[in-house]
Amino acid sequence: MHIFLDTNAIYKDPFLQKGKNRILLQLAKHNDVHLYISKTVYSELLRRHRVFVESELKAANEAISKISPFFRKNRDEVTLNVKAEDLIWEFTNYFEEKEIDGQLHVIPYDVEVLERVVDVDMYEMEPFIKKQQLLNKKGQKVTYEKKEIRDAIIWHSYQVFIEKNKLEDCY
């Protein structure tokens, strides 16, 4: 069984530790179950995780700063001894370990995908190019196109990988 993951399925749980993600990771310890993410998904996860970590560390430092005037000297002290870079390193190291263990495969970019994505963009192909409507200040409907280029890259990467490797039983 070959399971291809999208960012939406794991961005709140990038270490695959909760619920169904944990079960997927456990299943991937067996030779007949393989988990895949595209390089685009990995990059998107890394970016989101970095933003999350930096935001939460900033909030924690701000909270410490706000409460510190109420600390009693020689008794109260709070220090946050963690760096965003260390947490990001743990993220990248985790994915490297899962690849080495064979539990997760990161699919690299493929040249063929570029051609397909260019076609999707040029010919405005569904589902990656969607026409949306909104109302302007005058109450008139305005149509615009919403491009989902990253989704096109992700799913075409999976399609090309499956075709090149003649995989069956893909989800």
Short mmCIF file of N, CA, C and O in Angstrom, two decimals, residues 3 24 28 44 51 60 64 68 77 86 91 99 103 108 111 114 125 128 131 135 139 147 151 156 158:
data_model
loop_
_atom_site.label_atom_id
_atom_site.label_comp_id
_atom_site.label_asym_id
_atom_site.label_seq_id
_atom_site.Cartn_x
_atom_site.Cartn_y
_atom_site.Cartn_z
N ILE A 3 0.77 5.33 0.41
CA ILE A 3 -0.07 6.42 0.91
C ILE A 3 0.67 7.74 0.70
O ILE A 3 1.78 7.93 1.21
N LEU A 24 -0.66 5.68 10.98
CA LEU A 24 0.01 5.61 9.67
C LEU A 24 1.50 5.36 9.84
O LEU A 24 2.09 4.53 9.13
N ALA A 28 3.71 2.15 8.64
CA ALA A 28 4.85 2.32 7.72
C ALA A 28 6.10 1.59 8.20
O ALA A 28 7.09 1.52 7.48
N GLU A 44 6.61 23.07 2.59
CA GLU A 44 5.47 23.79 3.16
C GLU A 44 5.35 23.50 4.66
O GLU A 44 5.10 24.41 5.45
N VAL A 51 7.25 29.18 11.18
CA VAL A 51 6.40 30.31 11.55
C VAL A 51 5.74 30.05 12.90
O VAL A 51 5.71 30.93 13.77
N ALA A 60 5.76 33.60 24.13
CA ALA A 60 6.24 33.17 25.46
C ALA A 60 7.17 34.22 26.06
O ALA A 60 7.05 34.56 27.25
N ILE A 64 6.55 36.40 29.49
CA ILE A 64 7.53 36.49 30.58
C ILE A 64 7.85 37.95 30.88
O ILE A 64 7.91 38.36 32.04
N SER A 68 7.11 39.65 34.52
CA SER A 68 8.33 39.80 35.33
C SER A 68 8.31 40.99 36.30
O SER A 68 8.94 40.89 37.37
N GLU A 77 12.12 33.61 39.14
CA GLU A 77 12.88 33.77 37.91
C GLU A 77 12.34 32.80 36.87
O GLU A 77 12.10 31.63 37.15
N ASP A 86 17.03 25.41 17.11
CA ASP A 86 17.12 24.05 17.66
C ASP A 86 15.84 23.27 17.37
O ASP A 86 15.88 22.08 17.04
N PHE A 91 13.00 19.22 13.73
CA PHE A 91 12.05 18.93 12.67
C PHE A 91 12.76 18.28 11.48
O PHE A 91 12.37 17.21 11.02
N GLU A 99 13.15 8.92 6.94
CA GLU A 99 13.56 8.47 5.61
C GLU A 99 14.58 7.33 5.72
O GLU A 99 14.47 6.33 5.02
N GLN A 103 10.36 4.67 6.85
CA GLN A 103 8.97 4.90 7.20
C GLN A 103 8.32 5.99 6.37
O GLN A 103 7.10 6.06 6.29
N PRO A 108 11.40 13.75 -4.54
CA PRO A 108 12.06 14.96 -5.05
C PRO A 108 11.30 15.56 -6.22
O PRO A 108 10.44 14.91 -6.83
N VAL A 111 11.29 16.90 -13.34
CA VAL A 111 11.22 17.83 -14.46
C VAL A 111 9.88 17.73 -15.19
O VAL A 111 9.32 18.73 -15.64
N LEU A 114 7.05 20.03 -14.03
CA LEU A 114 7.07 21.42 -14.47
C LEU A 114 6.23 21.60 -15.73
O LEU A 114 5.42 22.53 -15.82
N MET A 125 -6.60 24.94 -16.09
CA MET A 125 -7.27 23.66 -15.92
C MET A 125 -7.75 23.47 -14.48
O MET A 125 -7.04 23.78 -13.54
N PHE A 128 -7.04 22.90 -10.30
CA PHE A 128 -6.00 23.75 -9.73
C PHE A 128 -6.19 25.22 -10.06
O PHE A 128 -5.55 26.07 -9.46
N LYS A 131 -12.36 29.39 -10.60
CA LYS A 131 -12.97 30.71 -10.74
C LYS A 131 -13.78 30.99 -9.48
O LYS A 131 -14.59 30.19 -9.05
N LEU A 135 -18.34 39.85 -3.97
CA LEU A 135 -19.08 41.09 -4.19
C LEU A 135 -18.18 42.28 -3.86
O LEU A 135 -17.53 42.31 -2.82
N GLY A 139 -21.76 46.00 -4.58
CA GLY A 139 -22.65 44.85 -4.61
C GLY A 139 -22.60 44.08 -5.92
O GLY A 139 -23.41 43.19 -6.16
N LYS A 147 -5.47 30.45 -8.12
CA LYS A 147 -4.54 29.43 -8.60
C LYS A 147 -3.99 28.63 -7.44
O LYS A 147 -3.54 29.19 -6.45
N ASP A 151 -0.69 22.96 -5.09
CA ASP A 151 -1.45 21.71 -5.16
C ASP A 151 -1.17 20.99 -6.47
O ASP A 151 -1.04 19.76 -6.51
N HIS A 156 0.66 16.42 -9.15
CA HIS A 156 1.33 15.95 -10.36
C HIS A 156 2.63 15.23 -10.01
O HIS A 156 3.02 14.28 -10.69
N TYR A 158 3.07 13.39 -7.40
CA TYR A 158 2.64 12.05 -7.01
C TYR A 158 2.26 11.22 -8.23
O TYR A 158 2.64 10.05 -8.34
#
